[in-house]
Short mmCIF file of C-alpha atoms (C1' of nucleotides) in Angstrom, two decimals:
data_model
loop_
_atom_site.label_atom_id
_atom_site.label_comp_id
_atom_site.label_asym_id
_atom_site.label_seq_id
_atom_site.Cartn_x
_atom_site.Cartn_y
_atom_site.Cartn_z
CA UNK C 1 -0.01 0.16 0.01
CA UNK C 2 0.90 3.49 -0.62
CA UNK C 3 0.19 6.85 1.36
CA UNK C 4 0.03 10.36 0.63
CA UNK C 5 0.01 12.84 2.95
CA UNK C 6 -1.00 16.35 1.66
CA UNK C 7 -0.91 19.67 3.59
CA UNK C 8 -4.27 21.44 3.44
CA UNK C 9 -3.90 24.66 1.91
CA UNK C 10 -0.54 24.70 2.73
CA UNK C 11 0.50 28.34 2.89
CA UNK C 12 -3.03 29.18 4.44
CA UNK C 13 -2.68 26.82 6.95
CA UNK C 14 0.84 27.98 7.87
CA UNK C 15 -0.21 31.56 8.18
CA UNK C 16 -3.52 30.40 10.17
CA UNK C 17 -1.02 28.39 12.66
CA UNK C 18 0.12 31.91 14.53
CA UNK C 19 -3.04 33.70 13.30
CA UNK C 20 -5.77 31.47 14.80
CA UNK C 21 -8.19 34.13 14.38
CA UNK C 22 -8.28 33.44 10.65
CA UNK C 23 -9.96 30.08 10.83
CA UNK C 24 -12.88 30.30 8.84
CA UNK C 25 -12.14 33.16 6.92
CA UNK C 26 -11.14 33.91 3.74
CA UNK C 27 -7.38 34.16 3.32
CA UNK C 28 -5.10 34.13 0.07
CA UNK C 29 -1.29 34.17 -0.09
CA UNK C 30 0.43 35.51 -2.87
CA UNK C 31 3.55 34.96 -5.03
CA UNK C 32 6.54 36.83 -4.71
CA UNK C 33 6.18 40.58 -5.43
CA UNK C 34 2.76 40.24 -4.21
CA UNK C 35 1.75 38.92 -8.11
CA UNK C 36 -0.42 36.53 -8.24
CA UNK C 37 -2.71 34.47 -5.98
CA UNK C 38 -0.83 31.13 -4.96
CA UNK C 39 -2.85 29.62 -2.16
CA UNK C 40 -6.28 30.17 -1.04
CA UNK C 41 -8.39 28.92 1.94
CA UNK C 42 -11.78 27.21 1.51
CA UNK C 43 -13.60 30.43 2.14
CA UNK C 44 -11.54 32.26 -0.32
CA UNK C 45 -12.36 29.68 -3.03
CA UNK C 46 -16.17 29.77 -2.12
CA UNK C 47 -15.98 33.65 -2.81
CA UNK C 48 -14.58 32.35 -6.34
CA UNK C 49 -11.28 33.28 -6.24
CA UNK C 50 -9.24 31.34 -8.67
CA UNK C 51 -5.28 30.16 -8.49
CA UNK C 52 -2.71 32.20 -10.37
CA UNK C 53 -5.02 35.42 -10.22
CA UNK C 54 -2.89 38.40 -10.45
CA UNK C 55 -3.44 40.21 -7.35
CA UNK C 56 -4.43 43.82 -8.70
CA UNK C 57 -7.23 42.31 -10.79
CA UNK C 58 -8.71 40.47 -7.63
CA UNK C 59 -8.58 43.57 -5.60
CA UNK C 60 -10.36 45.23 -8.31
CA UNK C 61 -12.56 42.47 -8.96
CA UNK C 62 -13.65 42.24 -5.13
CA UNK C 63 -13.97 45.94 -4.75
CA UNK C 64 -11.07 45.80 -1.78
CA UNK C 65 -11.31 48.50 0.82
CA UNK C 66 -9.07 49.14 3.92
CA UNK C 67 -10.92 47.32 6.32
CA UNK C 68 -12.96 49.87 8.94
CA UNK C 69 -12.61 47.48 11.64
CA UNK C 70 -10.76 49.15 14.40
CA UNK C 71 -9.78 45.98 16.02
CA UNK C 72 -7.98 44.60 12.85
CA UNK C 73 -4.97 42.73 13.67
CA UNK C 74 -3.28 43.50 10.66
CA UNK C 75 -2.81 46.15 7.93
CA UNK C 76 -3.68 43.07 5.22
CA UNK C 77 -7.45 42.69 5.86
CA UNK C 78 -9.85 44.29 3.48
CA UNK C 79 -13.49 44.83 3.56
CA UNK C 80 -14.73 43.06 0.54
CA UNK C 81 -17.23 45.46 -1.42
CA UNK C 82 -18.32 43.35 -4.46
CA UNK C 83 -19.12 39.87 -3.16
CA UNK C 84 -21.98 37.98 -4.21
CA UNK C 85 -24.99 38.92 -1.86
CA UNK C 86 -25.63 34.87 -1.29
CA UNK C 87 -21.42 35.01 0.02
CA UNK C 88 -21.67 35.05 3.95
CA UNK C 89 -17.56 36.70 3.79
CA UNK C 90 -17.23 40.45 4.21
CA UNK C 91 -13.43 40.48 4.75
CA UNK C 92 -10.37 39.15 3.18
CA UNK C 93 -6.94 38.12 4.57
CA UNK C 94 -4.11 38.80 2.23
CA UNK C 95 -0.60 37.73 2.81
CA UNK C 96 2.74 38.00 0.85
CA UNK C 97 4.47 34.70 0.70
CA UNK C 98 6.67 33.85 3.33
CA UNK C 99 8.90 30.77 2.59
CA UNK C 100 10.96 31.01 5.52
CA UNK C 101 7.85 30.15 7.58
CA UNK C 102 6.59 27.43 4.99
CA UNK C 103 9.66 25.74 4.95
CA UNK C 104 9.79 25.72 8.68
CA UNK C 105 6.64 24.24 9.37
CA UNK C 106 6.49 21.76 6.68
CA UNK C 107 9.79 20.53 7.77
CA UNK C 108 8.16 19.95 11.10
CA UNK C 109 5.52 18.12 9.16
CA UNK C 110 7.89 15.87 7.42
CA UNK C 111 9.77 15.25 10.87
CA UNK C 112 6.53 13.80 12.25
CA UNK C 113 6.06 11.25 9.22
CA UNK C 114 9.75 10.06 9.35
CA UNK C 115 8.89 9.16 13.08
CA UNK C 116 5.73 7.36 12.03
CA UNK C 117 6.16 5.61 8.75
CA UNK C 118 8.36 3.01 7.85
CA UNK C 119 9.44 4.77 4.83
CA UNK C 120 8.78 7.97 3.07
CA UNK C 121 9.35 10.36 -0.01
CA UNK C 122 9.16 14.09 0.31
CA UNK C 123 7.39 14.85 -3.03
CA UNK C 124 7.19 18.76 -2.69
CA UNK C 125 6.93 21.23 -0.08
CA UNK C 126 3.44 20.19 0.97
CA UNK C 127 3.29 16.50 0.00
CA UNK C 128 4.89 13.31 1.13
CA UNK C 129 4.52 9.96 -0.25
CA UNK C 130 4.43 7.07 2.64
CA UNK C 131 5.20 3.57 1.26
CA UNK C 132 4.34 0.38 3.40
CA UNK C 133 6.08 -2.87 2.89
CA UNK C 134 4.10 -6.12 2.23
CA UNK C 135 4.28 -7.47 5.58
CA UNK C 136 3.13 -4.29 7.72
CA UNK C 137 2.93 -5.62 10.92
CA UNK C 138 6.86 -4.99 11.10
CA UNK C 139 6.98 -1.26 11.29
CA UNK C 140 10.21 0.21 10.37
CA UNK C 141 11.24 -2.46 8.44
CA UNK C 142 10.72 -2.60 4.31
CA UNK C 143 10.65 -5.85 3.29
CA UNK C 144 10.85 -6.42 -0.94
CA UNK C 145 9.66 -9.79 -1.25
CA UNK C 146 6.50 -10.48 -1.76
CA UNK C 147 4.31 -11.83 1.40
CA UNK C 148 1.15 -14.30 0.75
CA UNK C 149 -1.23 -12.70 2.91
CA UNK C 150 -4.89 -14.26 3.67
CA UNK C 151 -7.66 -11.88 2.90
CA UNK C 152 -9.10 -11.88 6.49
CA UNK C 153 -5.48 -10.97 7.72
CA UNK C 154 -5.31 -8.39 4.91
CA UNK C 155 -8.38 -6.67 6.00
CA UNK C 156 -7.31 -6.62 9.56
CA UNK C 157 -3.83 -4.75 8.02
CA UNK C 158 -5.91 -2.38 6.43
CA UNK C 159 -8.20 -1.33 9.35
CA UNK C 160 -5.04 -0.92 11.10
CA UNK C 161 -3.55 1.52 8.39
CA UNK C 162 -6.61 3.52 8.32
CA UNK C 163 -6.37 4.17 11.96
CA UNK C 164 -2.51 4.92 11.44
CA UNK C 165 -3.73 7.48 9.29
CA UNK C 166 -6.26 8.93 11.23
CA UNK C 167 -3.93 9.06 14.06
CA UNK C 168 -1.42 10.56 11.88
CA UNK C 169 -3.69 13.46 11.01
CA UNK C 170 -4.21 14.10 14.77
CA UNK C 171 -0.51 14.15 15.88
CA UNK C 172 0.34 16.57 13.16
CA UNK C 173 -2.81 18.88 13.63
CA UNK C 174 -1.75 18.92 17.58
CA UNK C 175 1.94 19.31 17.32
CA UNK C 176 2.50 21.33 14.04
CA UNK C 177 -1.20 23.16 13.90
CA UNK C 178 -1.14 21.92 10.37
CA UNK C 179 -4.09 20.34 8.77
CA UNK C 180 -3.24 17.47 6.50
CA UNK C 181 -5.34 15.10 4.32
CA UNK C 182 -4.25 11.56 3.92
CA UNK C 183 -5.00 9.21 1.28
CA UNK C 184 -4.46 5.38 0.94
CA UNK C 185 -4.26 2.99 -2.16
CA UNK C 186 -2.47 0.48 -3.68
CA UNK C 187 -0.92 2.47 -6.13
CA UNK C 188 0.42 6.20 -5.91
CA UNK C 189 -2.49 7.28 -8.28
CA UNK C 190 -4.91 5.74 -6.36
CA UNK C 191 -3.62 7.11 -3.19
CA UNK C 192 -3.42 10.55 -4.38
CA UNK C 193 -7.34 10.31 -5.62
CA UNK C 194 -7.95 9.26 -2.17
CA UNK C 195 -6.35 11.87 -0.76
CA UNK C 196 -8.70 14.29 -2.55
CA UNK C 197 -12.04 12.38 -0.88
CA UNK C 198 -10.49 12.69 2.47
CA UNK C 199 -10.07 16.52 1.86
CA UNK C 200 -13.58 16.71 0.22
CA UNK C 201 -15.58 14.86 2.69
CA UNK C 202 -15.32 15.11 6.48
CA UNK C 203 -16.91 11.75 7.31
CA UNK C 204 -13.63 10.22 6.29
CA UNK C 205 -11.84 12.11 9.23
CA UNK C 206 -8.83 13.19 6.81
CA UNK C 207 -7.85 10.01 6.04
CA UNK C 208 -9.83 8.08 3.04
CA UNK C 209 -8.38 4.33 1.85
CA UNK C 210 -9.22 2.63 -1.55
CA UNK C 211 -8.60 -1.17 -0.52
CA UNK C 212 -11.20 -2.69 -2.21
CA UNK C 213 -12.33 -3.28 -6.02
CA UNK C 214 -15.68 -1.92 -5.15
CA UNK C 215 -14.04 1.47 -3.32
CA UNK C 216 -11.71 1.79 -6.32
CA UNK C 217 -14.58 1.50 -9.07
CA UNK C 218 -16.93 3.93 -7.18
CA UNK C 219 -13.63 6.38 -6.82
CA UNK C 220 -12.96 6.44 -10.13
CA UNK C 221 -16.35 7.20 -11.42
CA UNK C 222 -16.97 10.21 -9.50
CA UNK C 223 -13.44 11.57 -10.46
CA UNK C 224 -12.79 13.94 -13.53
CA UNK C 225 -10.27 12.80 -16.07
CA UNK C 226 -8.55 16.48 -15.53
CA UNK C 227 -7.74 15.99 -12.31
CA UNK C 228 -5.87 12.72 -12.15
CA UNK C 229 -2.19 12.96 -11.22
CA UNK C 230 0.00 12.77 -14.64
CA UNK C 231 -3.12 13.90 -16.73
CA UNK C 232 -2.54 17.44 -17.51
CA UNK C 233 -4.56 20.06 -19.71
CA UNK C 234 -3.37 19.03 -23.11
CA UNK C 235 -4.09 15.10 -22.14
CA UNK C 236 -7.15 15.95 -20.56
CA UNK C 237 -8.50 17.98 -23.48
CA UNK C 238 -7.23 15.15 -25.94
CA UNK C 239 -9.43 12.76 -23.77
CA UNK C 240 -12.60 14.74 -23.41
CA UNK C 241 -12.69 14.98 -27.06
CA UNK C 242 -12.68 10.98 -27.10
CA UNK C 243 -15.54 10.82 -24.72
CA UNK C 244 -13.33 10.38 -21.63
CA UNK C 245 -14.95 12.33 -18.94
CA UNK C 246 -14.07 10.24 -15.60
CA UNK C 247 -11.00 8.48 -14.62
CA UNK C 248 -13.40 5.54 -14.67
CA UNK C 249 -13.92 6.05 -18.28
CA UNK C 250 -10.03 6.02 -18.89
CA UNK C 251 -9.54 3.23 -16.99
CA UNK C 252 -11.95 1.08 -18.80
CA UNK C 253 -10.33 1.32 -21.98
CA UNK C 254 -8.05 -1.14 -23.30
CA UNK C 255 -4.22 -0.98 -22.40
CA UNK C 256 -3.32 -1.38 -26.30
CA UNK C 257 -5.87 1.66 -27.21
CA UNK C 258 -3.88 3.85 -24.68
CA UNK C 259 -0.74 2.78 -25.97
CA UNK C 260 -1.83 3.31 -29.60
CA UNK C 261 -3.67 6.77 -28.89
CA UNK C 262 -0.72 8.19 -26.99
CA UNK C 263 2.29 6.40 -27.86
CA UNK C 264 3.52 7.53 -24.44
CA UNK C 265 4.94 5.35 -21.56
CA UNK C 266 4.22 7.90 -19.01
CA UNK C 267 0.31 8.25 -19.75
CA UNK C 268 0.32 4.43 -20.07
CA UNK C 269 1.52 3.85 -16.56
CA UNK C 270 -1.05 6.16 -15.09
CA UNK C 271 -3.46 3.91 -16.78
CA UNK C 272 -2.11 0.93 -15.26
CA UNK C 273 -2.24 2.81 -11.85
CA UNK C 274 -5.82 3.53 -12.24
CA UNK C 275 -6.37 -0.38 -12.77
CA UNK C 276 -4.18 -1.11 -9.60
CA UNK C 277 -1.09 -2.10 -11.14
CA UNK C 278 1.77 -0.53 -9.13
CA UNK C 279 3.74 1.31 -12.12
CA UNK C 280 5.11 4.55 -10.95
CA UNK C 281 8.75 3.86 -9.79
CA UNK C 282 9.62 4.67 -5.81
CA UNK C 283 11.56 7.55 -5.87
CA UNK C 284 14.62 7.87 -3.67
CA UNK C 285 16.23 11.12 -2.12
CA UNK C 286 17.87 12.34 -5.35
CA UNK C 287 20.03 15.02 -5.93
CA UNK C 288 19.05 18.04 -8.32
CA UNK C 289 20.26 17.37 -11.80
CA UNK C 290 19.61 21.06 -12.59
CA UNK C 291 19.07 24.08 -10.14
CA UNK C 292 17.23 27.56 -10.87
CA UNK C 293 17.22 30.54 -9.10
CA UNK C 294 15.09 33.25 -11.01
CA UNK C 295 13.10 36.29 -9.96
CA UNK C 296 10.73 38.82 -11.75
CA UNK C 297 11.55 42.50 -10.96
CA UNK C 298 8.99 44.67 -8.96
CA UNK C 299 9.43 47.15 -11.54
CA UNK C 300 11.36 46.96 -14.60
CA UNK C 301 15.03 47.77 -14.96
CA UNK C 302 16.91 49.16 -17.96
CA UNK C 303 20.43 49.51 -16.55
CA UNK C 304 22.90 47.01 -16.47
CA UNK C 305 24.48 47.41 -12.92
CA UNK C 306 21.22 46.55 -10.89
CA UNK C 307 20.68 43.93 -13.15
CA UNK C 308 24.10 42.26 -12.74
CA UNK C 309 23.79 42.56 -9.01
CA UNK C 310 20.53 40.49 -9.17
CA UNK C 311 22.21 38.10 -11.06
CA UNK C 312 24.97 37.61 -8.70
CA UNK C 313 22.50 37.13 -6.16
CA UNK C 314 20.87 34.36 -8.16
CA UNK C 315 24.17 32.96 -8.85
CA UNK C 316 25.40 33.04 -5.11
CA UNK C 317 22.23 31.24 -4.20
CA UNK C 318 22.94 28.68 -6.67
CA UNK C 319 26.10 28.30 -5.38
CA UNK C 320 24.65 27.68 -1.82
CA UNK C 321 21.99 24.79 -3.13
CA UNK C 322 25.14 23.20 -5.02
CA UNK C 323 27.06 22.97 -1.79
CA UNK C 324 24.25 21.87 0.52
CA UNK C 325 23.59 18.97 -1.73
CA UNK C 326 27.26 18.24 -1.93
CA UNK C 327 27.55 18.59 -5.84
CA UNK C 328 29.43 20.79 -8.51
CA UNK C 329 28.03 21.81 -11.78
CA UNK C 330 29.72 22.23 -14.73
CA UNK C 331 27.70 24.85 -16.59
CA UNK C 332 26.56 28.31 -15.52
CA UNK C 333 23.59 29.64 -17.77
CA UNK C 334 21.93 32.99 -17.36
CA UNK C 335 18.63 34.14 -19.11
CA UNK C 336 17.11 37.78 -19.12
CA UNK C 337 13.59 38.81 -20.32
CA UNK C 338 11.56 41.85 -20.97
CA UNK C 339 8.03 42.08 -19.80
CA UNK C 340 6.16 40.02 -21.72
CA UNK C 341 2.78 41.36 -20.82
CA UNK C 342 3.21 44.76 -21.83
CA UNK C 343 2.77 44.20 -25.76
CA UNK C 344 3.60 48.02 -26.16
CA UNK C 345 6.97 47.90 -25.19
CA UNK C 346 9.82 46.22 -27.61
CA UNK C 347 10.55 42.69 -26.54
CA UNK C 348 13.70 40.54 -25.74
CA UNK C 349 14.86 37.20 -24.56
CA UNK C 350 18.14 35.50 -24.08
CA UNK C 351 19.58 32.43 -22.56
CA UNK C 352 23.46 31.67 -22.81
CA UNK C 353 25.70 29.62 -21.01
CA UNK C 354 29.25 28.63 -20.01
CA UNK C 355 31.11 25.62 -19.52
CA UNK C 356 33.63 25.30 -16.67
CA UNK C 357 36.61 22.91 -17.57
CA UNK C 358 36.51 22.21 -13.77
CA UNK C 359 33.40 21.69 -12.18
CA UNK C 360 32.56 23.81 -9.43
CA UNK C 361 30.51 24.97 -6.45
CA UNK C 362 32.64 28.29 -5.68
CA UNK C 363 30.43 31.23 -4.87
CA UNK C 364 33.09 33.52 -6.50
CA UNK C 365 33.58 31.51 -9.66
CA UNK C 366 29.87 30.81 -10.54
CA UNK C 367 28.81 34.65 -9.70
CA UNK C 368 32.14 35.61 -12.11
CA UNK C 369 30.65 33.24 -14.77
CA UNK C 370 27.29 34.41 -14.53
CA UNK C 371 28.12 37.86 -14.74
CA UNK C 372 30.26 37.15 -17.71
CA UNK C 373 27.06 35.46 -19.68
CA UNK C 374 25.06 38.26 -18.49
CA UNK C 375 27.52 40.69 -20.29
CA UNK C 376 26.97 38.65 -23.13
CA UNK C 377 23.27 38.66 -23.48
CA UNK C 378 22.65 42.35 -22.15
CA UNK C 379 21.53 44.74 -24.72
CA UNK C 380 21.15 48.10 -23.57
CA UNK C 381 17.65 50.28 -24.63
CA UNK C 382 15.14 47.50 -23.20
CA UNK C 383 13.11 47.72 -19.83
CA UNK C 384 14.13 44.23 -18.20
CA UNK C 385 11.72 42.24 -16.11
CA UNK C 386 13.17 39.13 -15.13
CA UNK C 387 16.40 37.25 -15.10
CA UNK C 388 17.80 33.88 -13.73
CA UNK C 389 20.54 31.73 -13.33
CA UNK C 390 20.53 27.74 -13.83
CA UNK C 391 23.46 25.65 -12.87
CA UNK C 392 23.70 22.26 -14.69
CA UNK C 393 26.06 18.99 -15.38
CA UNK C 394 25.83 18.68 -11.81
CA UNK C 395 27.55 15.91 -9.99
CA UNK C 396 29.05 14.70 -6.69
CA UNK C 397 31.51 17.30 -4.94
CA UNK C 398 34.32 14.41 -4.59
CA UNK C 399 35.90 13.17 -6.57
CA UNK C 400 36.13 15.89 -9.07
CA UNK C 401 38.24 16.07 -12.15
CA UNK C 402 40.83 18.77 -12.13
CA UNK C 403 42.80 20.35 -14.77
CA UNK C 404 45.68 18.91 -15.75
CA UNK C 405 47.31 21.55 -17.25
CA UNK C 406 46.28 24.04 -14.72
CA UNK C 407 45.95 22.81 -11.11
CA UNK C 408 46.44 25.12 -8.26
CA UNK C 409 45.95 23.24 -4.76
CA UNK C 410 46.68 25.93 -2.35
CA UNK C 411 43.75 28.16 -4.40
CA UNK C 412 41.38 25.23 -4.55
CA UNK C 413 41.60 24.70 -0.99
CA UNK C 414 41.52 28.33 -0.20
CA UNK C 415 38.20 28.86 -1.77
CA UNK C 416 36.45 25.67 -0.45
CA UNK C 417 37.58 27.38 3.04
CA UNK C 418 36.11 30.59 2.42
CA UNK C 419 32.87 29.09 1.07
CA UNK C 420 32.62 26.90 3.92
CA UNK C 421 32.96 29.81 6.61
CA UNK C 422 30.48 32.13 4.63
CA UNK C 423 27.80 29.09 4.88
CA UNK C 424 28.46 28.52 8.43
CA UNK C 425 28.17 32.55 9.26
CA UNK C 426 25.08 32.83 7.08
CA UNK C 427 23.66 29.43 8.63
CA UNK C 428 24.16 30.68 12.09
CA UNK C 429 23.21 34.48 11.88
CA UNK C 430 20.69 34.23 8.98
CA UNK C 431 21.18 34.76 5.36
CA UNK C 432 22.93 37.59 3.69
CA UNK C 433 24.76 38.17 6.98
CA UNK C 434 28.01 38.13 4.93
CA UNK C 435 27.45 38.40 1.27
CA UNK C 436 30.09 39.33 -1.77
CA UNK C 437 30.74 42.59 -2.91
CA UNK C 438 29.21 41.87 -6.37
CA UNK C 439 25.99 41.50 -4.69
CA UNK C 440 25.23 44.94 -3.90
CA UNK C 441 25.37 48.15 -6.31
CA UNK C 442 25.77 51.85 -5.31
CA UNK C 443 22.60 53.78 -5.35
CA UNK C 444 21.62 57.64 -4.78
CA UNK C 445 18.25 59.44 -4.67
CA UNK C 446 17.00 56.14 -6.23
CA UNK C 447 19.61 56.24 -9.27
CA UNK C 448 22.09 53.83 -9.84
CA UNK C 449 25.91 54.00 -10.73
CA UNK C 450 25.31 54.10 -14.20
CA UNK C 451 22.72 56.53 -14.22
CA UNK C 452 24.42 59.03 -11.91
CA UNK C 453 27.59 58.81 -14.62
CA UNK C 454 25.27 59.24 -17.50
CA UNK C 455 23.68 62.38 -15.74
CA UNK C 456 27.49 63.74 -15.01
CA UNK C 457 28.31 62.82 -18.77
CA UNK C 458 25.32 64.81 -20.02
CA UNK C 459 25.94 67.65 -17.93
CA UNK C 460 29.77 67.65 -19.67
CA UNK C 461 31.73 67.68 -16.69
CA UNK C 462 34.91 66.20 -16.79
CA UNK C 463 36.86 63.86 -15.00
CA UNK C 464 38.07 65.97 -12.22
CA UNK C 465 34.77 67.46 -11.82
CA UNK C 466 32.92 64.25 -11.97
CA UNK C 467 35.01 63.22 -9.32
CA UNK C 468 34.34 65.86 -7.16
CA UNK C 469 30.82 65.63 -7.50
CA UNK C 470 30.45 62.25 -7.11
CA UNK C 471 27.60 61.49 -4.52
CA UNK C 472 28.15 59.67 -1.53
CA UNK C 473 26.62 56.16 -2.25
CA UNK C 474 24.87 54.06 -0.20
CA UNK C 475 24.99 50.47 -0.58
CA UNK C 476 21.36 48.84 -1.10
CA UNK C 477 21.57 45.27 -0.16
CA UNK C 478 19.62 42.48 -2.41
CA UNK C 479 17.24 41.11 0.35
CA UNK C 480 15.06 44.28 -0.11
CA UNK C 481 14.53 43.63 -3.89
CA UNK C 482 11.29 41.96 -3.51
CA UNK C 483 8.13 43.72 -2.92
CA UNK C 484 6.39 41.88 -0.08
CA UNK C 485 4.14 44.61 1.69
CA UNK C 486 1.76 41.76 3.65
CA UNK C 487 4.44 39.32 4.81
CA UNK C 488 3.92 37.79 8.33
CA UNK C 489 6.65 37.46 10.92
CA UNK C 490 9.02 34.28 11.32
CA UNK C 491 8.42 33.45 15.18
CA UNK C 492 9.69 29.98 14.53
CA UNK C 493 13.03 31.24 12.87
CA UNK C 494 14.10 34.73 14.32
CA UNK C 495 14.47 35.63 17.89
CA UNK C 496 13.08 39.49 17.13
CA UNK C 497 9.57 37.87 15.72
CA UNK C 498 9.34 35.50 18.88
CA UNK C 499 5.68 35.42 20.30
CA UNK C 500 5.26 37.36 23.61
CA UNK C 501 2.52 36.07 25.65
CA UNK C 502 0.66 38.61 28.08
"C1'" DT Y 1 1.37 51.01 -11.99
"C1'" DC Y 2 0.24 45.56 -11.39
"C1'" DT Y 3 0.97 39.14 -14.15
"C1'" DG Y 4 5.56 33.54 -9.56
"C1'" DG Y 5 9.35 30.01 -8.82
"C1'" DG Y 6 10.58 26.19 -8.94
"C1'" DG Y 7 11.43 20.81 -10.59
"C1'" DT Y 8 11.13 16.26 -13.46
"C1'" DC Y 9 10.74 12.62 -17.55
"C1'" DC Y 10 10.45 10.85 -22.12
"C1'" DT Y 11 11.32 10.84 -27.13
"C1'" DA Y 12 13.38 11.73 -31.62
"C1'" DG Y 13 17.29 12.79 -33.91
"C1'" DG Y 14 21.96 14.03 -34.90
"C1'" DA Y 15 26.76 13.14 -34.14
"C1'" DC Y 16 29.97 9.95 -33.18
"C1'" DC Y 17 32.14 5.50 -31.75
"C1'" DC Y 18 34.06 0.47 -32.89
"C1'" DT B 1 22.31 -5.18 -59.23
"C1'" DC B 2 24.27 -6.24 -54.19
"C1'" DT B 3 26.39 -1.03 -48.78
"C1'" DG B 4 26.15 -4.37 -41.57
"C1'" DG B 5 25.24 -4.44 -36.79
"C1'" DG B 6 26.10 -2.59 -32.79
"C1'" DG B 7 26.17 1.09 -29.45
"C1'" DT B 8 26.78 6.18 -26.66
"C1'" DC B 9 26.26 11.02 -25.73
"C1'" DC B 10 24.14 15.09 -26.51
"C1'" DT B 11 20.37 18.25 -27.41
"C1'" DA B 12 15.77 20.54 -28.22
"C1'" DG B 13 11.13 20.26 -27.57
"C1'" DG B 14 7.16 18.60 -25.25
"C1'" DA B 15 4.44 16.95 -21.69
"C1'" DC B 16 3.97 16.73 -16.73
"C1'" DC B 17 4.13 17.89 -11.17
"C1'" DC B 18 3.93 21.33 -7.15
#
DNA sequence: TCTGGGGTCCTAGGACCC
DNA sequence: TCTGGGGTCCTAGGACCC
């Protein structure tokens, strides 16, 4: 049997842990730069708010007004002016995303699963697969060989498993404050399907199990094809055009028909799984094969210098992620693009990469390479909206093939020690406690160095005059570069934010 | 004014090896 | 008349996931 443990409305539930007054009320969490809705409470879903809605559209759509309630607890609660009369909610709470908090709380959920389950795999920030061996009476031991279990015995084991799921929900709710839904089934796809029913119907007490043929058929018939794990928008549209509306319709087709229609092993596996045949391989804790750090800018940027600073920061994060998983990369890529939504503006997009002779995870080397690539793709005259750094060709950090003709052992060890010290300082004292000089840029009165120099040049100043009139520059650190007007505090990770009890 | 940020797998085709 | 039989590696593109 397989299980999936899925946090309900994950980011919203994280926010509610420290804001229990928001239980039962509409809550949304926004993406970076307060761009789009990425999480919604059930009440927000009932208001008709769709995932991915741009925040500014939502505010127009619902007629947000600053709340008049004098007892309001935060600046991000709004009165709703335009909701349908039938909707009982008059207020909504809006949060910027706070990944420091979400990472911490979901980590606690995983820790409990680690203690309670024989084997597990963290599938995403808010989902965890759980594997049960054939012989489930021996908790904590996974046996690969098949076990012949009598029907009566199996039914007892499954009943115990259902209890296990309900208890797991209770423990996670009580110790972390996170509501989770648990699905159990003979394949991962059926477990995922079961978890939806666990969410939808309170009668399951947060844990739904598909363990008989009768339950499987009933569940498949109630399940729209487009909601099946592994069936995306494209495949769903194709299937629906062929009269396949539910998971049951799909499962009822012959396997040969699936093969002939799609010529695709992945969708065939999904078909097998819906029919109770375990076909999706168990995943293991794998190291990432590519790592990407990218951000949209709050506004648009034309000058090279601030973009270079952002790219240096993304490259730094990639290097940190590489070291955290004990790997090195042999390729660094950088992309840069304008704002695709602004059809009235000239558009530009580019991506290029650079290959290292010796794979590396050194911050300095990766930042340097990313800066070089950026210089190749940056074209003046455009208003840029987004940039990103990708590291690829990832392999273990030991052993690494050195350069036969250019190897400086002393320098190599020096860089390694420097990175280790930077990582340690930032781990103990908080990220970006220590940064590279290239991660910041000079700015005065909202103008960057390039703009300042351009103005000086336009004013006809000679170099001596320029030097004399050069403004006192202030370094602006990258951490402030993302807009998050409604971000909550970090009571679990920062002493300054710790909860006070009166 | 305003629109996120990550990942994976599979396949076909081309270049190359002996 | 008559043109083999194995492989690997890499890349681009397309689908999917959260």
